[in-house]
Tab-separated table of C-alpha atoms and ligand atoms in Angstrom:
chain	number	residue	atom	x	y	z
V	130	MET	CA	161.554	66.719	-12.409
V	131	PRO	CA	163.338	64.390	-14.893
V	132	GLU	CA	164.831	66.352	-17.792
V	133	ASN	CA	163.649	63.915	-20.412
V	134	LEU	CA	160.005	63.564	-19.319
V	135	SER	CA	158.102	62.371	-22.372
V	136	PHE	CA	154.415	63.107	-22.763
V	137	PRO	CA	152.372	60.226	-24.203
V	138	LYS	CA	149.633	60.900	-26.706
V	139	ILE	CA	146.101	60.440	-25.393
V	140	ASN	CA	143.539	58.325	-27.266
V	141	ALA	CA	141.172	60.848	-28.873
V	142	GLU	CA	138.625	58.268	-30.091
V	143	ARG	CA	138.402	56.627	-26.664
V	144	VAL	CA	137.863	59.813	-24.681
V	145	TRP	CA	135.178	60.967	-27.135
V	146	GLN	CA	133.410	57.582	-26.956
V	147	ARG	CA	133.428	57.727	-23.162
V	148	HIS	CA	131.678	61.104	-23.404
V	149	MET	CA	129.035	59.626	-25.656
V	150	ASP	CA	128.593	56.616	-23.355
V	151	LEU	CA	128.279	58.762	-20.228
V	152	ALA	CA	125.851	61.133	-22.003
V	153	LYS	CA	123.449	58.218	-22.545
V	154	ILE	CA	122.732	58.276	-18.780
V	155	GLY	CA	120.036	60.925	-18.428
V	156	ALA	CA	119.932	61.667	-22.168
V	157	THR	CA	117.042	64.008	-23.085
V	158	ASP	CA	115.018	64.155	-26.309
V	159	GLY	CA	116.588	67.571	-26.937
V	160	GLY	CA	120.096	66.078	-27.153
V	161	GLY	CA	121.189	67.107	-23.671
V	162	VAL	CA	121.469	65.425	-20.295
V	163	HIS	CA	119.208	65.670	-17.237
V	164	ARG	CA	121.177	64.071	-14.370
V	165	LEU	CA	120.709	65.896	-11.062
V	166	ALA	CA	123.154	65.377	-8.205
V	167	LEU	CA	122.990	61.848	-6.758
V	168	SER	CA	119.698	61.123	-8.491
V	169	ASP	CA	119.334	57.499	-9.613
V	170	LEU	CA	120.784	58.615	-12.961
V	171	ASP	CA	123.796	60.304	-11.391
V	172	ILE	CA	124.406	57.229	-9.236
V	173	GLU	CA	124.178	55.156	-12.432
V	174	ALA	CA	126.872	57.415	-13.903
V	175	HIS	CA	129.080	56.771	-10.865
V	176	VAL	CA	128.538	53.018	-11.275
V	177	LEU	CA	129.585	53.199	-14.941
V	178	ILE	CA	132.748	55.140	-14.088
V	179	ASP	CA	133.464	52.672	-11.262
V	180	GLN	CA	133.200	49.805	-13.802
V	181	TRP	CA	135.581	51.581	-16.198
V	182	ALA	CA	138.010	52.195	-13.339
V	183	ARG	CA	138.015	48.591	-12.143
V	184	GLN	CA	138.465	47.315	-15.715
V	185	ARG	CA	141.701	49.354	-15.763
V	186	GLY	CA	142.827	48.245	-12.322
V	187	PHE	CA	142.399	51.673	-10.739
V	188	THR	CA	141.255	52.090	-7.133
V	189	VAL	CA	137.865	53.612	-6.246
V	190	GLU	CA	137.024	55.446	-3.028
V	191	LEU	CA	134.046	57.464	-1.781
V	192	ASP	CA	133.889	60.048	0.985
V	193	VAL	CA	131.063	60.991	3.344
V	194	ILE	CA	129.737	63.842	1.161
V	195	GLY	CA	129.439	61.751	-2.015
V	196	ASN	CA	132.703	62.563	-3.769
V	197	MET	CA	134.389	59.765	-5.749
V	198	PHE	CA	138.162	59.253	-6.136
V	199	ILE	CA	139.752	57.024	-8.780
V	200	GLY	CA	143.414	56.316	-8.150
V	201	ARG	CA	146.509	55.040	-9.927
V	202	PRO	CA	149.360	54.356	-7.489
V	203	GLY	CA	152.762	56.059	-7.706
V	204	THR	CA	156.178	54.547	-7.068
V	205	ALA	CA	156.346	56.592	-3.835
V	206	PRO	CA	152.954	55.696	-2.372
V	207	GLU	CA	153.573	57.911	0.671
V	208	ALA	CA	153.896	60.920	-1.657
V	209	THR	CA	150.950	63.314	-1.726
V	210	PRO	CA	148.832	62.603	-4.821
V	211	VAL	CA	147.967	65.000	-7.641
V	212	ALA	CA	144.512	65.073	-9.193
V	213	SER	CA	142.227	66.274	-11.924
V	214	GLY	CA	138.454	66.105	-12.136
V	215	SER	CA	135.101	67.864	-12.171
V	216	HIS	CA	131.464	66.699	-11.789
V	217	THR	CA	128.915	64.306	-13.301
V	218	ASP	CA	125.784	66.100	-12.063
V	219	THR	CA	124.110	68.383	-14.589
V	220	GLN	CA	121.732	71.298	-14.599
V	221	PRO	CA	118.091	70.449	-15.324
V	222	PHE	CA	118.066	69.677	-19.067
V	223	GLY	CA	121.739	70.584	-19.266
V	224	GLY	CA	124.478	69.601	-21.653
V	225	ARG	CA	126.721	66.599	-22.341
V	226	PHE	CA	130.051	68.315	-21.588
V	227	ASP	CA	129.628	70.595	-18.530
V	228	GLY	CA	131.409	68.579	-15.811
V	229	ALA	CA	131.746	65.378	-17.836
V	230	LEU	CA	134.694	66.830	-19.755
V	231	GLY	CA	136.708	67.371	-16.588
V	232	VAL	CA	136.039	63.868	-15.273
V	233	LEU	CA	136.642	62.070	-18.580
V	234	ALA	CA	139.694	64.100	-19.648
V	235	ALA	CA	141.281	63.138	-16.325
V	236	PHE	CA	140.203	59.512	-16.729
V	237	GLU	CA	141.730	59.451	-20.232
V	238	ALA	CA	144.994	60.708	-18.753
V	239	LEU	CA	145.022	57.795	-16.301
V	240	GLU	CA	144.270	55.318	-19.087
V	241	THR	CA	147.048	56.811	-21.209
V	242	PHE	CA	149.561	56.395	-18.382
V	243	GLU	CA	148.371	52.806	-17.935
V	244	ASP	CA	148.582	52.039	-21.682
V	245	ASN	CA	152.133	53.382	-21.786
V	246	GLY	CA	153.266	51.727	-18.537
V	247	ILE	CA	154.217	55.128	-17.198
V	248	GLU	CA	155.403	55.328	-13.611
V	249	SER	CA	155.324	58.464	-11.492
V	250	PRO	CA	156.473	59.083	-7.948
V	251	ARG	CA	153.195	60.645	-6.897
V	252	PRO	CA	149.883	58.772	-7.106
V	253	ILE	CA	147.499	60.340	-9.642
V	254	GLU	CA	143.746	60.609	-9.049
V	255	VAL	CA	140.547	61.440	-10.891
V	256	THR	CA	138.003	63.239	-8.707
V	257	VAL	CA	134.233	63.279	-9.238
V	258	TRP	CA	132.943	66.124	-7.055
V	259	ASN	CA	129.362	65.789	-5.856
V	260	ASN	CA	126.651	68.422	-6.427
V	261	GLU	CA	128.670	70.985	-8.339
V	262	GLU	CA	125.646	72.480	-10.073
V	263	GLY	CA	123.525	73.130	-6.979
V	264	ALA	CA	120.371	72.550	-9.036
V	265	ARG	CA	118.933	69.910	-6.698
V	266	PHE	CA	120.679	70.862	-3.446
V	267	MET	CA	121.785	74.399	-2.620
V	268	PRO	CA	124.495	75.595	-2.445
V	269	GLY	CA	126.389	74.134	-5.381
V	270	LEU	CA	130.034	73.093	-5.250
V	271	SER	CA	129.123	71.328	-2.018
V	272	GLY	CA	131.163	68.170	-2.626
V	273	SER	CA	134.428	70.025	-3.158
V	274	GLY	CA	133.369	72.669	-0.628
V	275	VAL	CA	132.951	70.132	2.184
V	276	TYR	CA	136.055	68.149	1.145
V	277	THR	CA	138.225	71.280	1.375
V	278	GLY	CA	136.608	72.625	4.541
V	279	ALA	CA	134.856	75.580	2.896
V	280	LEU	CA	131.401	74.182	3.735
V	281	ALA	CA	130.209	72.298	6.833
V	282	LEU	CA	129.551	68.567	6.391
V	283	ASP	CA	126.486	68.339	8.638
V	284	ASP	CA	124.849	71.396	7.081
V	285	MET	CA	125.271	69.918	3.598
V	286	LEU	CA	124.118	66.411	4.583
V	287	ALA	CA	120.983	67.959	6.080
V	288	CYS	CA	120.153	69.868	2.878
V	289	THR	CA	116.928	68.706	1.230
V	290	ASP	CA	115.708	68.805	-2.344
V	291	SER	CA	112.222	70.008	-3.380
V	292	ASP	CA	110.785	66.583	-2.395
V	293	GLY	CA	112.331	66.776	1.091
V	294	ILE	CA	114.953	64.116	0.341
V	295	THR	CA	118.179	64.794	2.251
V	296	MET	CA	121.673	64.810	0.785
V	297	ARG	CA	122.543	62.308	3.547
V	298	ALA	CA	120.015	59.790	2.169
V	299	CYS	CA	121.407	60.279	-1.350
V	300	VAL	CA	124.997	59.750	-0.238
V	301	GLU	CA	123.906	56.556	1.552
V	302	ARG	CA	122.319	55.334	-1.720
V	303	LEU	CA	125.546	56.065	-3.557
V	304	HIS	CA	127.521	54.055	-1.009
V	305	GLN	CA	125.014	51.168	-1.301
V	306	ALA	CA	125.400	51.244	-5.102
V	307	LEU	CA	129.201	50.949	-4.788
V	308	PRO	CA	129.687	48.570	-1.829
V	309	ASP	CA	133.283	47.718	-2.821
V	310	ALA	CA	134.497	51.298	-2.924
V	311	GLY	CA	137.056	52.277	-0.319
V	312	ARG	CA	136.560	55.123	2.123
V	313	ARG	CA	138.301	58.494	1.704
V	314	GLU	CA	138.541	60.890	4.631
V	315	LEU	CA	137.681	64.511	3.976
V	316	GLY	CA	140.513	66.898	3.286
V	317	ARG	CA	143.196	64.388	2.355
V	318	PRO	CA	145.808	66.670	0.804
V	319	TYR	CA	146.810	66.994	-2.842
V	320	ALA	CA	150.042	68.361	-4.286
V	321	GLY	CA	148.269	69.922	-7.258
V	322	PHE	CA	144.919	69.971	-9.051
V	323	VAL	CA	143.796	70.886	-12.573
V	324	GLU	CA	140.236	70.892	-13.955
V	325	ALA	CA	139.270	70.789	-17.619
V	326	HIS	CA	135.963	72.451	-18.505
V	327	ILE	CA	134.128	73.901	-21.493
V	328	GLU	CA	134.412	77.702	-21.478
V	329	GLN	CA	130.637	78.293	-21.443
V	330	ALA	CA	131.261	81.615	-23.235
V	331	THR	CA	132.537	82.567	-26.692
V	332	LEU	CA	136.016	84.099	-26.253
V	333	LEU	CA	137.948	81.018	-27.444
V	334	GLU	CA	135.585	80.390	-30.339
V	335	GLU	CA	135.749	84.054	-31.455
V	336	ALA	CA	139.562	84.026	-31.272
V	337	GLY	CA	139.861	80.640	-32.983
V	338	HIS	CA	141.838	79.352	-29.996
V	339	THR	CA	141.665	75.799	-28.632
V	340	ILE	CA	142.923	76.174	-25.064
V	341	GLY	CA	141.935	78.670	-22.359
V	342	VAL	CA	144.673	79.057	-19.753
V	343	VAL	CA	142.509	80.080	-16.822
V	344	THR	CA	144.187	82.631	-14.514
V	345	ASP	CA	141.331	83.541	-12.160
V	346	ILE	CA	137.736	82.720	-11.275
V	347	GLN	CA	135.263	85.542	-10.722
V	348	GLY	CA	133.368	86.065	-7.484
V	349	ASN	CA	129.664	85.733	-6.788
V	350	ARG	CA	126.913	86.696	-4.369
V	351	ARG	CA	123.543	84.893	-4.263
V	352	PHE	CA	120.354	86.228	-2.682
V	353	GLU	CA	116.849	84.991	-1.904
V	354	VAL	CA	114.237	87.756	-2.070
V	355	GLU	CA	110.866	87.248	-0.341
V	356	VAL	CA	108.017	89.711	-0.999
V	357	VAL	CA	104.958	89.390	1.257
V	358	GLY	CA	101.616	91.109	0.577
V	359	ASP	CA	98.082	89.793	1.025
V	360	ALA	CA	96.295	87.154	-1.026
V	361	ALA	CA	92.922	88.538	-2.121
V	362	HIS	CA	89.973	87.860	-4.429
V	363	SER	CA	90.993	88.898	-7.972
V	364	GLY	CA	87.442	89.807	-8.916
V	365	THR	CA	86.382	91.889	-5.958
V	366	THR	CA	89.506	93.563	-4.594
V	367	PRO	CA	90.080	97.077	-5.950
V	368	ARG	CA	93.643	98.199	-6.732
V	369	ALA	CA	93.511	100.682	-3.839
V	370	ARG	CA	93.117	97.823	-1.370
V	371	ARG	CA	95.584	95.361	-2.872
V	372	LYS	CA	98.930	94.281	-1.429
V	373	ASP	CA	99.903	92.518	-4.644
V	374	ALA	CA	103.228	90.736	-4.098
V	375	PHE	CA	103.632	90.131	-7.849
V	376	ILE	CA	103.455	93.857	-8.628
V	377	ALA	CA	105.942	94.678	-5.838
V	378	ALA	CA	108.315	91.866	-6.835
V	379	THR	CA	108.294	92.825	-10.509
V	380	ASN	CA	108.891	96.479	-9.593
V	381	ILE	CA	111.874	95.396	-7.488
V	382	ALA	CA	113.216	93.090	-10.234
V	383	THR	CA	112.824	95.755	-12.931
V	384	GLU	CA	114.518	98.417	-10.818
V	385	LEU	CA	117.382	96.018	-10.008
V	386	ARG	CA	117.875	95.124	-13.680
V	387	GLN	CA	118.048	98.798	-14.639
V	388	HIS	CA	120.407	99.564	-11.728
V	389	PHE	CA	122.807	96.773	-12.775
V	390	GLU	CA	122.743	97.943	-16.376
V	391	VAL	CA	123.340	101.628	-15.627
V	392	ASN	CA	126.241	100.728	-13.314
V	393	ASP	CA	127.798	98.233	-15.740
V	394	PRO	CA	128.423	100.040	-19.057
V	395	ASP	CA	130.998	97.422	-20.163
V	396	ASP	CA	128.659	94.433	-19.622
V	397	ILE	CA	130.969	92.765	-17.076
V	398	ALA	CA	128.448	92.143	-14.288
V	399	ARG	CA	126.338	88.981	-14.528
V	400	PHE	CA	122.958	89.646	-12.860
V	401	THR	CA	120.378	86.847	-13.201
V	402	ILE	CA	116.960	86.090	-11.746
V	403	GLY	CA	116.482	82.428	-12.624
V	404	ILE	CA	113.734	81.501	-10.172
V	405	PHE	CA	110.553	83.589	-9.716
V	406	ASP	CA	107.866	81.829	-7.662
V	407	VAL	CA	104.407	83.494	-7.483
V	408	GLN	CA	102.246	82.185	-4.614
V	409	PRO	CA	99.704	80.738	-4.105
V	410	GLY	CA	99.759	80.605	-7.925
V	411	ALA	CA	96.031	80.550	-8.593
V	412	LYS	CA	94.157	82.257	-11.417
V	413	SER	CA	91.689	84.105	-9.166
V	414	ILE	CA	93.934	85.103	-6.276
V	415	VAL	CA	95.954	88.307	-6.078
V	416	PRO	CA	99.429	86.933	-5.230
V	417	GLY	CA	100.150	87.218	-1.516
V	418	ARG	CA	103.795	86.142	-1.741
V	419	VAL	CA	106.640	85.995	-4.260
V	420	GLU	CA	110.076	84.438	-3.828
V	421	PHE	CA	112.854	85.006	-6.342
V	422	PHE	CA	116.567	84.127	-6.527
V	423	ILE	CA	119.409	86.426	-7.624
V	424	ASP	CA	122.719	85.101	-8.957
V	425	PHE	CA	125.187	88.014	-9.185
V	426	ARG	CA	128.784	87.553	-10.373
V	427	HIS	CA	131.670	89.904	-11.063
V	428	PRO	CA	135.488	89.712	-11.323
V	429	SER	CA	135.907	92.772	-9.027
V	430	ALA	CA	135.514	92.450	-5.257
V	431	ASP	CA	134.574	96.150	-5.057
V	432	ALA	CA	131.818	95.823	-7.635
V	433	LEU	CA	130.495	92.697	-5.902
V	434	ARG	CA	130.324	94.550	-2.604
V	435	LYS	CA	128.890	97.834	-3.942
V	436	LEU	CA	126.295	96.496	-6.383
V	437	GLY	CA	125.466	93.535	-4.147
V	438	ASP	CA	124.791	95.813	-1.186
V	439	ASP	CA	122.453	97.936	-3.345
V	440	ILE	CA	120.058	94.984	-3.746
V	441	SER	CA	118.370	95.214	-0.347
V	442	VAL	CA	118.238	99.028	-0.531
V	443	ILE	CA	116.397	98.857	-3.866
V	444	ALA	CA	114.095	96.076	-2.643
V	445	LYS	CA	112.994	98.179	0.317
V	446	ALA	CA	112.554	101.280	-1.844
V	447	GLN	CA	110.335	99.412	-4.342
V	448	GLN	CA	108.286	97.228	-1.963
V	449	GLY	CA	105.257	99.577	-1.901
V	450	ARG	CA	102.566	98.242	0.487
V	451	CYS	CA	104.279	94.848	0.626
V	452	GLU	CA	107.204	93.749	2.783
V	453	ALA	CA	110.437	92.730	1.008
V	454	GLN	CA	113.149	90.708	2.752
V	455	VAL	CA	116.562	90.024	1.094
V	456	ARG	CA	118.679	87.123	2.404
V	457	GLU	CA	122.218	86.524	1.099
V	458	VAL	CA	122.575	82.741	0.826
V	459	SER	CA	126.144	82.369	-0.429
V	460	SER	CA	129.110	84.346	-1.650
V	461	ALA	CA	132.616	83.682	-2.949
V	462	ALA	CA	135.410	86.176	-3.578
V	463	PRO	CA	137.231	86.454	-6.925
V	464	GLU	CA	140.204	84.014	-6.764
V	465	PRO	CA	143.484	83.826	-8.671
V	466	PHE	CA	144.644	80.328	-9.675
V	467	SER	CA	148.185	79.066	-9.029
V	468	ASP	CA	150.960	80.350	-11.309
V	469	VAL	CA	152.509	76.861	-11.176
V	470	ILE	CA	149.415	75.307	-12.762
V	471	ILE	CA	148.803	78.228	-15.123
V	472	GLU	CA	152.313	77.925	-16.568
V	473	LYS	CA	152.041	74.131	-16.907
V	474	VAL	CA	148.743	74.464	-18.780
V	475	ALA	CA	150.258	77.116	-21.077
V	476	ALA	CA	153.374	74.990	-21.668
V	477	ALA	CA	151.297	71.898	-22.467
V	478	ALA	CA	149.251	73.829	-25.024
V	479	ALA	CA	152.421	75.159	-26.651
V	480	ARG	CA	154.032	71.697	-26.606
V	481	HIS	CA	151.188	70.308	-28.714
V	482	GLY	CA	150.811	73.353	-30.954
V	483	LEU	CA	147.416	74.265	-29.491
V	484	ALA	CA	146.551	77.960	-29.838
V	485	SER	CA	145.787	79.310	-26.384
V	486	GLN	CA	144.947	82.489	-24.492
V	487	ARG	CA	144.805	83.491	-20.853
V	488	MET	CA	141.379	84.239	-19.454
V	489	ILE	CA	139.267	84.320	-16.320
V	490	SER	CA	136.468	81.911	-15.535
V	491	CYS	CA	133.076	83.598	-15.325
V	492	ALA	CA	131.434	80.333	-14.251
V	493	GLY	CA	131.909	78.657	-10.877
V	494	HIS	CA	133.960	75.453	-10.684
V	495	ASP	CA	135.246	72.972	-8.106
V	496	ALA	CA	138.792	74.176	-8.775
V	497	ARG	CA	137.841	77.259	-6.767
V	498	PHE	CA	137.675	75.207	-3.581
V	499	LEU	CA	140.640	72.982	-4.467
V	500	SER	CA	142.665	76.216	-4.452
V	501	ARG	CA	142.242	76.135	-0.658
V	502	LEU	CA	144.010	72.782	-0.519
V	503	CYS	CA	146.779	72.937	-3.139
V	504	PRO	CA	148.039	74.798	-6.226
V	505	SER	CA	145.062	74.583	-8.601
V	506	GLY	CA	144.073	75.741	-12.038
V	507	MET	CA	141.865	75.092	-15.041
V	508	VAL	CA	142.002	74.494	-18.746
V	509	PHE	CA	139.121	75.537	-21.017
V	510	ILE	CA	138.099	74.424	-24.483
V	511	PRO	CA	135.471	76.116	-26.665
V	512	CYS	CA	131.842	75.055	-26.752
V	513	LYS	CA	129.655	75.963	-29.720
V	514	ASP	CA	128.344	79.557	-29.510
V	515	GLY	CA	129.256	79.513	-25.815
V	516	ILE	CA	126.000	77.655	-25.143
V	517	SER	CA	125.864	75.788	-21.828
V	518	HIS	CA	123.283	74.961	-19.138
V	519	ASN	CA	121.241	74.112	-22.203
V	520	GLU	CA	120.550	70.867	-24.073
V	521	LYS	CA	122.182	72.359	-27.174
V	522	GLU	CA	125.601	72.499	-25.457
V	523	SER	CA	128.186	70.983	-27.782
V	524	ALA	CA	131.944	70.609	-28.193
V	525	GLU	CA	134.166	69.197	-30.940
V	526	PRO	CA	136.020	65.842	-30.654
V	527	HIS	CA	139.370	67.509	-31.440
V	528	ASP	CA	138.829	70.074	-28.669
V	529	VAL	CA	137.861	67.346	-26.175
V	530	ALA	CA	141.035	65.498	-27.146
V	531	ALA	CA	143.066	68.702	-26.682
V	532	ALA	CA	141.709	69.088	-23.152
V	533	ALA	CA	142.618	65.490	-22.323
V	534	GLN	CA	146.114	65.975	-23.750
V	535	VAL	CA	146.752	69.117	-21.699
V	536	VAL	CA	145.407	67.479	-18.525
V	537	SER	CA	147.584	64.413	-19.171
V	538	ASP	CA	150.713	66.538	-19.588
V	539	VAL	CA	150.021	68.688	-16.534
V	540	LEU	CA	149.260	65.687	-14.314
V	541	LEU	CA	152.417	63.912	-15.437
V	542	GLU	CA	154.579	66.938	-14.662
V	543	LEU	CA	152.925	67.456	-11.273
V	544	ALA	CA	153.299	63.759	-10.442
V	545	HIS	CA	157.078	64.047	-10.947
V	546	GLN	CA	157.431	67.354	-9.148
V	547	GLN	CA	159.090	67.315	-5.730
M	1346	HGY	O1	126.813	78.092	-12.128
M	1346	HGY	C1	127.973	77.838	-12.423
M	1346	HGY	O2	128.800	78.707	-12.637
M	1346	HGY	C2	128.414	76.412	-12.567
M	1346	HGY	O3	128.307	76.061	-13.918
M	1346	HGY	N1	127.622	75.522	-11.762
M	1347	MN	MN1	130.499	72.690	-14.545
M	1348	MN	MN1	127.412	74.106	-14.867
């Protein structure tokens, strides 16, 4: 690493404007963004970023699972590249910064290197990981998961959305929209990865700190619960003869909520039922079937195992005359990030006088899977009141600029590292 490495200043106005321009694609009346993975709007976002990249002379590649790679060559082209990035897909009626910050902070770093004629031995890349949110195609993090070998390509390409459209068809549409993009093979190595993201909680805001130096990412377990009873006439069927799946499912959900509260006095566990589907969903039919989805997260592997295993026990105990089935659909262990990246993020914050603190990530991010491939880490900035996965999500221009500056510094150091 050269002793006298100088760190150029990023262009705060430009990176903010790029956020505002990207947020126009899928903008909602409520001030957020609705841009599901590889929807026409998300493909439009990829086309815009491709245009920006080509205007700057950067290379653009796509892989077979819909990830996008924007490159700036190094002086040692054979050297393994370093990268930074995140995702452009959003939650339904999500925010303007979740994902976009990580892509645009990295893109600003590349533009800053270009503006300053900076050379680095290693090539530097911006990555746009497909389907991070998992709102349209389950599971989420599938672009980075397939790229790093954590998820199987064919399984993910075969996934369908609620209209029966396959991920494969969406990836083909992305490739058709960007016919000049090069092809990237899955799993091409990196020498280091850093992802900027809004914190999506309130620790930084409460502490008055600008930068979160992320040390770990908590684990998760996700479950589908199916409760089957008997559909029946709501006017003629007495209680004694009902197998009401709604009653059974709500008893199960209530018992689970209480169980997770009693066993989590410090409010560390994150237990959420975000989907609750009552079928057939008619006014005069006693529900014969209910499906609901549990998202459970925790920083402790023991707590994930213990409390997660309790879910099917409680479902069976509360099913009454109905039949409850619990299916675990995905899980990920708590992961530490790389000390190399953690220390570079901390040093960059200090270098620019940005107040920082170490913290874990309670949300899932692509950096989790990049950790399988290379030393990886994350940098957080505050978002107002910790609001995210909500149209009201907001961040400040100076915090967005701080994220871009830290990413720029970390990438530059990594690109000079042996
Ligand atoms: O759900 C998550 O943690 C991520 O924001 N998709
Ligand atoms: Mn995100
Ligand atoms: Mn998200």
